[in-house]
Amino acid sequence: MEKTYSIVFYSKELVEPVKKLKDFLRSKIKWYHSCNSEAHITICEFTIDESQLSSIKQKVSKISDTFTPFQVSLNHFSSFPNSGAFFIGVTEDSEKNLVPIMKKIHETLKFLKLKKSENPHMSIARQLSPEHLKTASELLTTVNFDFLCSQIVLREFDPIIKQFFVIDTFQFGSNPEPEFVQGSLF
């Protein structure tokens, strides 16, 4: 059976503070897309037959072992007006650490039809009307979160409750890939 999965950066410590921001916005503009989604930074999303999942997990586990933990700072609100997305943005330094990992995951899973995220951000709301986007930017003006990024998680989409839930965690192992050294026969 086909299921939808996503791979994300995830921090348990940020779930509650981000939920408070989302709940505050919801109290002003009512229900909106992503209002019930737990805090995360999306790397990619894909749909596969669940029989392929074990193989995907092996690949993600192997690549995660090569990553080294680092601090991520989120320090501003911004939006993608065309899609009505309102989000918390990462600092430049955090982006420099997140993007190479995102690209490495994309490359590792290139045989799948990926819905890729290229721009690391933590969504607060999606598909807002221009009026609600304006309201969000007036209500939520300052933010300063940080977390130790030491893992990525695999989430599965539940079509009944229409939310993703964590099904596996892949810790960063700080084990760089061995360099291939060309040997000599003579």
Coordinates of C-alpha atoms in Angstrom, one line a residue:
M1 CA 0.0 0.0 0.0
E2 CA 1.3 3.5 -0.9
K3 CA 1.9 5.9 1.9
T4 CA 3.2 9.4 2.1
Y5 CA 6.3 10.2 4.2
S6 CA 8.4 13.2 5.0
I7 CA 12.0 13.7 6.3
V8 CA 12.4 16.7 8.5
F9 CA 14.6 18.4 11.1
Y10 CA 12.8 18.2 14.3
S11 CA 13.3 19.4 17.9
K12 CA 11.0 18.3 20.7
E13 CA 11.9 21.5 22.7
L14 CA 10.4 23.7 20.0
V15 CA 7.1 21.9 19.6
E16 CA 5.4 23.6 22.5
P17 CA 6.7 27.2 22.0
V18 CA 5.8 27.0 18.3
K19 CA 2.4 25.5 19.1
K20 CA 1.7 28.6 21.3
L21 CA 2.5 30.9 18.4
K22 CA 0.2 28.9 16.1
D23 CA -2.6 28.9 18.8
F24 CA -2.3 32.6 19.2
L25 CA -2.6 33.2 15.5
R26 CA -5.5 30.7 15.4
S27 CA -7.3 32.7 18.1
K28 CA -7.2 35.7 15.8
I29 CA -7.9 34.3 12.3
K30 CA -9.5 30.9 13.1
W31 CA -8.5 27.6 11.5
Y32 CA -5.7 27.7 8.9
H33 CA -3.5 25.1 7.1
S34 CA -0.6 23.9 9.3
C35 CA -2.3 25.1 12.5
N36 CA -2.1 21.6 14.0
S37 CA 1.3 20.6 12.5
E38 CA 4.1 20.1 15.0
A39 CA 7.2 22.4 14.6
H40 CA 9.7 21.1 12.0
I41 CA 11.8 22.1 9.1
T42 CA 11.0 20.1 6.0
I43 CA 13.7 18.4 4.0
C44 CA 11.5 16.4 1.6
E45 CA 8.3 14.5 1.1
F46 CA 7.5 11.4 -1.0
T47 CA 5.0 8.7 -1.6
I48 CA 6.1 5.1 -1.8
D49 CA 4.8 1.6 -1.3
E50 CA 5.4 0.7 2.3
S51 CA 7.5 -2.3 1.2
Q52 CA 10.2 0.1 0.2
L53 CA 10.4 1.8 3.6
S54 CA 13.1 -0.5 5.1
S55 CA 15.4 0.3 2.2
I56 CA 14.8 4.1 2.6
K57 CA 15.4 3.9 6.3
Q58 CA 18.8 2.2 5.7
K59 CA 19.9 4.9 3.3
V60 CA 18.8 7.7 5.6
S61 CA 20.4 6.0 8.6
K62 CA 23.7 5.6 6.7
I63 CA 23.8 9.2 5.5
S64 CA 22.7 10.6 8.9
D65 CA 25.7 8.9 10.5
T66 CA 28.0 11.1 8.5
F67 CA 26.4 14.4 9.8
T68 CA 27.7 16.3 12.8
P69 CA 25.4 18.1 15.3
F70 CA 25.2 21.9 15.2
Q71 CA 23.1 24.7 16.6
V72 CA 20.2 26.1 14.6
S73 CA 18.9 29.6 15.3
L74 CA 15.5 30.9 14.1
N75 CA 15.4 34.6 14.5
H76 CA 12.8 36.2 12.2
F77 CA 9.3 35.9 10.7
S78 CA 8.9 36.0 7.0
S79 CA 6.5 34.8 4.3
F80 CA 6.2 33.5 0.8
P81 CA 3.3 35.7 -0.4
N82 CA 2.6 33.7 -3.5
S83 CA 1.7 30.6 -1.6
G84 CA 0.4 32.4 1.5
A85 CA 3.0 30.8 3.7
F86 CA 4.1 32.5 7.0
F87 CA 7.1 31.0 8.7
I88 CA 10.0 31.4 11.1
G89 CA 13.3 31.9 9.2
V90 CA 16.7 30.6 10.2
T91 CA 19.9 32.7 10.5
E92 CA 22.4 32.7 7.7
D93 CA 24.8 30.5 9.7
S94 CA 22.1 28.0 10.3
E95 CA 21.1 28.0 6.7
K96 CA 24.8 27.3 5.7
N97 CA 24.6 24.2 7.9
L98 CA 21.1 23.0 7.0
V99 CA 21.2 23.3 3.2
P100 CA 24.1 20.9 2.6
I101 CA 22.3 18.2 4.6
M102 CA 19.1 18.9 2.8
K103 CA 20.9 18.5 -0.6
K104 CA 22.7 15.3 0.6
I105 CA 19.3 13.8 1.6
H106 CA 17.8 14.8 -1.8
E107 CA 20.8 13.3 -3.6
T108 CA 20.6 10.1 -1.5
L109 CA 16.9 9.7 -2.4
K110 CA 17.0 11.0 -6.0
F111 CA 15.5 7.7 -7.3
L112 CA 12.2 8.7 -5.6
K113 CA 9.8 11.4 -6.8
L114 CA 10.6 13.9 -4.1
K115 CA 8.8 17.1 -3.2
K116 CA 12.0 18.9 -2.1
S117 CA 12.4 21.9 0.3
E118 CA 15.3 24.0 -0.8
N119 CA 14.8 26.9 1.7
P120 CA 15.0 25.9 5.4
H121 CA 12.2 27.4 7.4
M122 CA 9.7 26.5 10.1
S123 CA 6.1 27.0 8.8
I124 CA 3.6 28.6 11.1
A125 CA 0.8 28.8 8.5
R126 CA 0.2 27.8 4.8
Q127 CA -2.2 29.0 2.2
L128 CA -3.2 32.2 4.1
S129 CA -5.2 34.8 2.3
P130 CA -3.3 38.1 1.7
E131 CA -5.4 39.6 4.6
H132 CA -4.5 36.8 7.0
L133 CA -0.9 37.0 5.9
K134 CA -0.9 40.7 6.8
T135 CA -2.6 39.9 10.2
A136 CA 0.0 37.2 10.9
S137 CA 2.9 39.6 10.2
E138 CA 1.4 42.3 12.4
L139 CA 0.7 39.9 15.3
L140 CA 3.9 37.9 15.2
T141 CA 6.9 40.2 15.0
T142 CA 9.8 38.9 17.1
V143 CA 11.1 35.4 17.6
N144 CA 14.3 33.9 18.9
F145 CA 14.5 30.1 19.1
D146 CA 17.4 27.8 18.9
F147 CA 18.0 24.1 19.1
L148 CA 20.8 21.5 18.8
C149 CA 20.2 19.8 15.4
S150 CA 21.5 16.3 16.1
Q151 CA 19.0 14.2 14.2
I152 CA 16.5 14.0 11.4
V153 CA 13.2 12.2 11.6
L154 CA 11.0 10.2 9.3
R155 CA 7.3 11.0 9.5
E156 CA 4.3 9.2 8.1
F157 CA 1.1 10.9 6.9
D158 CA -2.1 9.8 8.6
P159 CA -4.8 10.4 6.0
I160 CA -7.6 10.2 8.6
I161 CA -6.3 13.0 10.9
K162 CA -4.4 14.7 8.0
Q163 CA -1.2 15.0 10.0
F164 CA 2.3 13.6 9.9
F165 CA 3.6 11.6 12.9
V166 CA 7.2 10.6 13.7
I167 CA 7.9 7.0 13.0
D168 CA 11.7 6.9 13.2
T169 CA 14.7 9.0 14.3
F170 CA 18.1 9.1 12.7
Q171 CA 20.9 10.5 15.0
F172 CA 23.9 12.3 13.6
G173 CA 26.9 10.1 14.2
S174 CA 29.7 12.6 13.4
N175 CA 31.4 9.9 11.2
P176 CA 32.5 11.5 8.0
E177 CA 32.5 9.3 5.0
P178 CA 35.9 7.8 4.3
E179 CA 37.6 9.4 1.3
F180 CA 38.1 7.1 -1.6
V181 CA 41.8 6.7 -2.1
Q182 CA 43.0 5.4 -5.5
G183 CA 45.4 2.6 -4.9
S184 CA 48.4 1.8 -7.0
L185 CA 49.0 -1.7 -8.5
F186 CA 52.8 -1.2 -8.7

